[in-house]
């Protein structure tokens, strides 16, 4: 897949800037990022850097079933799991969720991803200035050899 053009990225940034709430920003990020990068699934996990915790009630997802989203919320990110790994590494690429690597999500989440049809995903940190504010996941129904940078 070809990367989005500068014009597309500027239009997405302008769209996101119109949001009036943090939930609105997350929703626009999920919609714009999935459209620009052709992802069938997208998730924004808001992160509170002060408490060093993710905020389950503010999770925004696209493409997943309601049951999957609720499971993500109840099994919120925990230290040493994928979202905290993304925070540490800044970006995590998983070309095939069925292949075992140190970054593949915990078995329970991997099973949920499989049941939703996810075959590959990429997670990256969203920052505002020097503050980490969320982890964005883009996921696909096919395995992918992602080419970076985006």
PDB file of C-alpha atoms in Angstrom:
ATOM      1  CA  UNK A   1       0.000   0.000   0.000  1.00  0.00           C
ATOM      2  CA  UNK A   2       1.283   3.452  -0.841  1.00  0.00           C
ATOM      3  CA  UNK A   3       1.686   5.923   2.007  1.00  0.00           C
ATOM      4  CA  UNK A   4      -0.807   8.764   2.252  1.00  0.00           C
ATOM      5  CA  UNK A   5       0.059  12.005   0.496  1.00  0.00           C
ATOM      6  CA  UNK A   6       0.952  15.154   2.366  1.00  0.00           C
ATOM      7  CA  UNK A   7      -2.421  16.578   1.294  1.00  0.00           C
ATOM      8  CA  UNK A   8      -4.224  13.595   2.857  1.00  0.00           C
ATOM      9  CA  UNK A   9      -2.242  13.919   6.083  1.00  0.00           C
ATOM     10  CA  UNK A  10      -2.928  17.648   6.334  1.00  0.00           C
ATOM     11  CA  UNK A  11      -6.651  17.054   5.726  1.00  0.00           C
ATOM     12  CA  UNK A  12      -6.680  14.401   8.476  1.00  0.00           C
ATOM     13  CA  UNK A  13      -4.863  16.738  10.892  1.00  0.00           C
ATOM     14  CA  UNK A  14      -7.383  19.494  10.145  1.00  0.00           C
ATOM     15  CA  UNK A  15     -10.242  17.058  10.704  1.00  0.00           C
ATOM     16  CA  UNK A  16      -8.781  15.953  14.053  1.00  0.00           C
ATOM     17  CA  UNK A  17      -8.265  19.582  15.100  1.00  0.00           C
ATOM     18  CA  UNK A  18     -12.032  20.170  14.784  1.00  0.00           C
ATOM     19  CA  UNK A  19     -12.803  17.730  17.592  1.00  0.00           C
ATOM     20  CA  UNK A  20     -14.125  19.351  20.737  1.00  0.00           C
ATOM     21  CA  UNK A  21     -13.463  16.554  23.252  1.00  0.00           C
ATOM     22  CA  UNK A  22     -10.730  13.998  23.872  1.00  0.00           C
ATOM     23  CA  UNK A  23     -13.222  11.279  22.922  1.00  0.00           C
ATOM     24  CA  UNK A  24     -13.884  13.196  19.701  1.00  0.00           C
ATOM     25  CA  UNK A  25     -10.158  13.388  18.972  1.00  0.00           C
ATOM     26  CA  UNK A  26      -9.784   9.643  19.533  1.00  0.00           C
ATOM     27  CA  UNK A  27     -12.745   8.889  17.260  1.00  0.00           C
ATOM     28  CA  UNK A  28     -11.353  11.065  14.480  1.00  0.00           C
ATOM     29  CA  UNK A  29      -7.887   9.505  14.862  1.00  0.00           C
ATOM     30  CA  UNK A  30      -9.357   5.993  14.603  1.00  0.00           C
ATOM     31  CA  UNK A  31     -11.420   6.892  11.534  1.00  0.00           C
ATOM     32  CA  UNK A  32      -8.736   8.885   9.721  1.00  0.00           C
ATOM     33  CA  UNK A  33      -5.858   6.512  10.491  1.00  0.00           C
ATOM     34  CA  UNK A  34      -7.801   3.421   9.414  1.00  0.00           C
ATOM     35  CA  UNK A  35      -8.839   5.161   6.173  1.00  0.00           C
ATOM     36  CA  UNK A  36      -5.366   6.520   5.368  1.00  0.00           C
ATOM     37  CA  UNK A  37      -3.565   3.254   6.076  1.00  0.00           C
ATOM     38  CA  UNK A  38      -6.239   0.817   4.874  1.00  0.00           C
ATOM     39  CA  UNK A  39      -6.687  -0.848   8.265  1.00  0.00           C
ATOM     40  CA  UNK A  40      -9.810  -2.910   8.839  1.00  0.00           C
ATOM     41  CA  UNK A  41      -9.458  -2.341  12.586  1.00  0.00           C
ATOM     42  CA  UNK A  42      -8.191   0.588  14.629  1.00  0.00           C
ATOM     43  CA  UNK A  43      -7.960   1.281  18.338  1.00  0.00           C
ATOM     44  CA  UNK A  44      -6.918   4.272  20.416  1.00  0.00           C
ATOM     45  CA  UNK A  45      -6.000   3.506  24.018  1.00  0.00           C
ATOM     46  CA  UNK A  46      -5.812   6.854  25.851  1.00  0.00           C
ATOM     47  CA  UNK A  47      -2.982   6.995  28.360  1.00  0.00           C
ATOM     48  CA  UNK A  48      -2.630   9.098  31.503  1.00  0.00           C
ATOM     49  CA  UNK A  49       1.075   9.736  31.857  1.00  0.00           C
ATOM     50  CA  UNK A  50       0.631  11.151  35.367  1.00  0.00           C
ATOM     51  CA  UNK A  51      -0.864   7.928  36.765  1.00  0.00           C
ATOM     52  CA  UNK A  52       0.988   5.786  34.177  1.00  0.00           C
ATOM     53  CA  UNK A  53      -2.229   3.959  33.295  1.00  0.00           C
ATOM     54  CA  UNK A  54      -4.433   3.474  30.309  1.00  0.00           C
ATOM     55  CA  UNK A  55      -8.025   4.704  30.569  1.00  0.00           C
ATOM     56  CA  UNK A  56     -10.409   1.836  29.674  1.00  0.00           C
ATOM     57  CA  UNK A  57     -13.605   3.916  29.610  1.00  0.00           C
ATOM     58  CA  UNK A  58     -12.065   6.162  26.934  1.00  0.00           C
ATOM     59  CA  UNK A  59     -10.982   3.358  24.593  1.00  0.00           C
ATOM     60  CA  UNK A  60     -12.174   4.005  21.023  1.00  0.00           C
ATOM     61  CA  UNK A  61     -12.220   1.175  18.499  1.00  0.00           C
ATOM     62  CA  UNK A  62     -13.368   0.628  14.941  1.00  0.00           C
ATOM     63  CA  UNK A  63     -14.002  -2.662  13.163  1.00  0.00           C
ATOM     64  CA  UNK A  64     -14.174  -4.840  16.271  1.00  0.00           C
ATOM     65  CA  UNK A  65     -17.325  -6.436  17.662  1.00  0.00           C
ATOM     66  CA  UNK A  66     -18.881  -4.906  20.770  1.00  0.00           C
ATOM     67  CA  UNK A  67     -17.848  -8.045  22.692  1.00  0.00           C
ATOM     68  CA  UNK A  68     -14.222  -7.578  21.668  1.00  0.00           C
ATOM     69  CA  UNK A  69     -14.201  -3.918  22.686  1.00  0.00           C
ATOM     70  CA  UNK A  70     -15.714  -4.790  26.053  1.00  0.00           C
ATOM     71  CA  UNK A  71     -13.097  -7.513  26.556  1.00  0.00           C
ATOM     72  CA  UNK A  72     -10.326  -5.049  25.702  1.00  0.00           C
ATOM     73  CA  UNK A  73     -11.728  -2.679  28.333  1.00  0.00           C
ATOM     74  CA  UNK A  74     -12.065  -5.305  31.056  1.00  0.00           C
ATOM     75  CA  UNK A  75      -8.631  -6.771  30.359  1.00  0.00           C
ATOM     76  CA  UNK A  76      -7.121  -3.317  30.192  1.00  0.00           C
ATOM     77  CA  UNK A  77      -3.417  -3.023  29.388  1.00  0.00           C
ATOM     78  CA  UNK A  78      -1.122  -4.245  32.117  1.00  0.00           C
ATOM     79  CA  UNK A  79       2.597  -3.681  32.600  1.00  0.00           C
ATOM     80  CA  UNK A  80       4.697  -6.089  30.495  1.00  0.00           C
ATOM     81  CA  UNK A  81       1.802  -6.575  28.038  1.00  0.00           C
ATOM     82  CA  UNK A  82       1.596  -5.174  24.533  1.00  0.00           C
ATOM     83  CA  UNK A  83       0.421  -1.591  25.124  1.00  0.00           C
ATOM     84  CA  UNK A  84       3.138  -0.964  27.704  1.00  0.00           C
ATOM     85  CA  UNK A  85       5.643  -2.555  25.311  1.00  0.00           C
ATOM     86  CA  UNK A  86       4.531  -0.076  22.649  1.00  0.00           C
ATOM     87  CA  UNK A  87       5.032   2.786  25.113  1.00  0.00           C
ATOM     88  CA  UNK A  88       8.562   1.577  25.811  1.00  0.00           C
ATOM     89  CA  UNK A  89       9.575   0.811  22.217  1.00  0.00           C
ATOM     90  CA  UNK A  90       7.503   3.634  20.617  1.00  0.00           C
ATOM     91  CA  UNK A  91       6.396   1.314  17.806  1.00  0.00           C
ATOM     92  CA  UNK A  92       5.693  -2.414  17.637  1.00  0.00           C
ATOM     93  CA  UNK A  93       5.112  -4.240  14.378  1.00  0.00           C
ATOM     94  CA  UNK A  94       3.479  -7.673  14.393  1.00  0.00           C
ATOM     95  CA  UNK A  95       3.382  -9.005  10.818  1.00  0.00           C
ATOM     96  CA  UNK A  96       1.587 -12.200  11.895  1.00  0.00           C
ATOM     97  CA  UNK A  97      -0.190 -12.538  15.255  1.00  0.00           C
ATOM     98  CA  UNK A  98       0.117 -16.328  14.991  1.00  0.00           C
ATOM     99  CA  UNK A  99       3.918 -16.200  15.021  1.00  0.00           C
ATOM    100  CA  UNK A 100       5.485 -16.159  18.447  1.00  0.00           C
ATOM    101  CA  UNK A 101       7.614 -13.136  19.208  1.00  0.00           C
ATOM    102  CA  UNK A 102       8.227 -11.186  22.371  1.00  0.00           C
ATOM    103  CA  UNK A 103       5.749  -8.546  21.166  1.00  0.00           C
ATOM    104  CA  UNK A 104       2.826 -10.833  20.326  1.00  0.00           C
ATOM    105  CA  UNK A 105      -0.029 -10.070  22.708  1.00  0.00           C
ATOM    106  CA  UNK A 106      -0.895 -12.276  25.652  1.00  0.00           C
ATOM    107  CA  UNK A 107      -2.673 -15.509  24.696  1.00  0.00           C
ATOM    108  CA  UNK A 108      -6.115 -14.293  25.796  1.00  0.00           C
ATOM    109  CA  UNK A 109      -5.932 -11.163  23.643  1.00  0.00           C
ATOM    110  CA  UNK A 110      -4.336 -13.069  20.761  1.00  0.00           C
ATOM    111  CA  UNK A 111      -7.331 -15.416  20.776  1.00  0.00           C
ATOM    112  CA  UNK A 112      -9.712 -12.434  20.741  1.00  0.00           C
ATOM    113  CA  UNK A 113      -7.799 -10.904  17.832  1.00  0.00           C
ATOM    114  CA  UNK A 114      -7.974 -14.202  15.934  1.00  0.00           C
ATOM    115  CA  UNK A 115     -11.708 -14.495  16.569  1.00  0.00           C
ATOM    116  CA  UNK A 116     -12.151 -11.010  15.099  1.00  0.00           C
ATOM    117  CA  UNK A 117     -10.089 -11.956  12.044  1.00  0.00           C
ATOM    118  CA  UNK A 118      -6.970  -9.930  12.864  1.00  0.00           C
ATOM    119  CA  UNK A 119      -3.825 -11.332  11.253  1.00  0.00           C
ATOM    120  CA  UNK A 120      -1.364  -8.464  11.699  1.00  0.00           C
ATOM    121  CA  UNK A 121      -1.079  -5.198  13.554  1.00  0.00           C
ATOM    122  CA  UNK A 122       1.077  -2.237  14.278  1.00  0.00           C
ATOM    123  CA  UNK A 123       1.040  -0.217  17.489  1.00  0.00           C
ATOM    124  CA  UNK A 124       2.540   3.212  17.954  1.00  0.00           C
ATOM    125  CA  UNK A 125       2.619   5.922  20.565  1.00  0.00           C
ATOM    126  CA  UNK A 126       0.668   9.134  20.069  1.00  0.00           C
ATOM    127  CA  UNK A 127       2.266  12.099  21.800  1.00  0.00           C
ATOM    128  CA  UNK A 128       1.370  15.704  22.457  1.00  0.00           C
ATOM    129  CA  UNK A 129       4.623  17.566  22.885  1.00  0.00           C
ATOM    130  CA  UNK A 130       6.703  15.460  25.261  1.00  0.00           C
ATOM    131  CA  UNK A 131       3.692  13.687  26.770  1.00  0.00           C
ATOM    132  CA  UNK A 132       2.510  10.258  25.697  1.00  0.00           C
ATOM    133  CA  UNK A 133      -1.270  10.485  25.361  1.00  0.00           C
ATOM    134  CA  UNK A 134      -2.323   7.218  23.697  1.00  0.00           C
ATOM    135  CA  UNK A 135      -1.363   4.066  21.891  1.00  0.00           C
ATOM    136  CA  UNK A 136      -2.806   3.695  18.405  1.00  0.00           C
ATOM    137  CA  UNK A 137      -3.254   0.248  16.900  1.00  0.00           C
ATOM    138  CA  UNK A 138      -3.946  -0.429  13.242  1.00  0.00           C
ATOM    139  CA  UNK A 139      -4.856  -4.031  12.465  1.00  0.00           C
ATOM    140  CA  UNK A 140      -5.459  -6.002   9.297  1.00  0.00           C
ATOM    141  CA  UNK A 141      -7.199  -9.193   8.144  1.00  0.00           C
ATOM    142  CA  UNK A 142      -4.032 -10.248   6.303  1.00  0.00           C
ATOM    143  CA  UNK A 143      -0.463 -10.827   7.391  1.00  0.00           C
ATOM    144  CA  UNK A 144       1.766  -7.897   6.449  1.00  0.00           C
ATOM    145  CA  UNK A 145       5.401  -7.158   6.013  1.00  0.00           C
ATOM    146  CA  UNK A 146       5.056  -3.537   7.064  1.00  0.00           C
ATOM    147  CA  UNK A 147       7.504  -1.105   5.530  1.00  0.00           C
ATOM    148  CA  UNK A 148       8.534   1.674   7.879  1.00  0.00           C
ATOM    149  CA  UNK A 149       8.470   4.567   8.294  1.00  0.00           C
ATOM    150  CA  UNK A 150       4.829   5.149   7.625  1.00  0.00           C
TER     151      UNK A 150
END
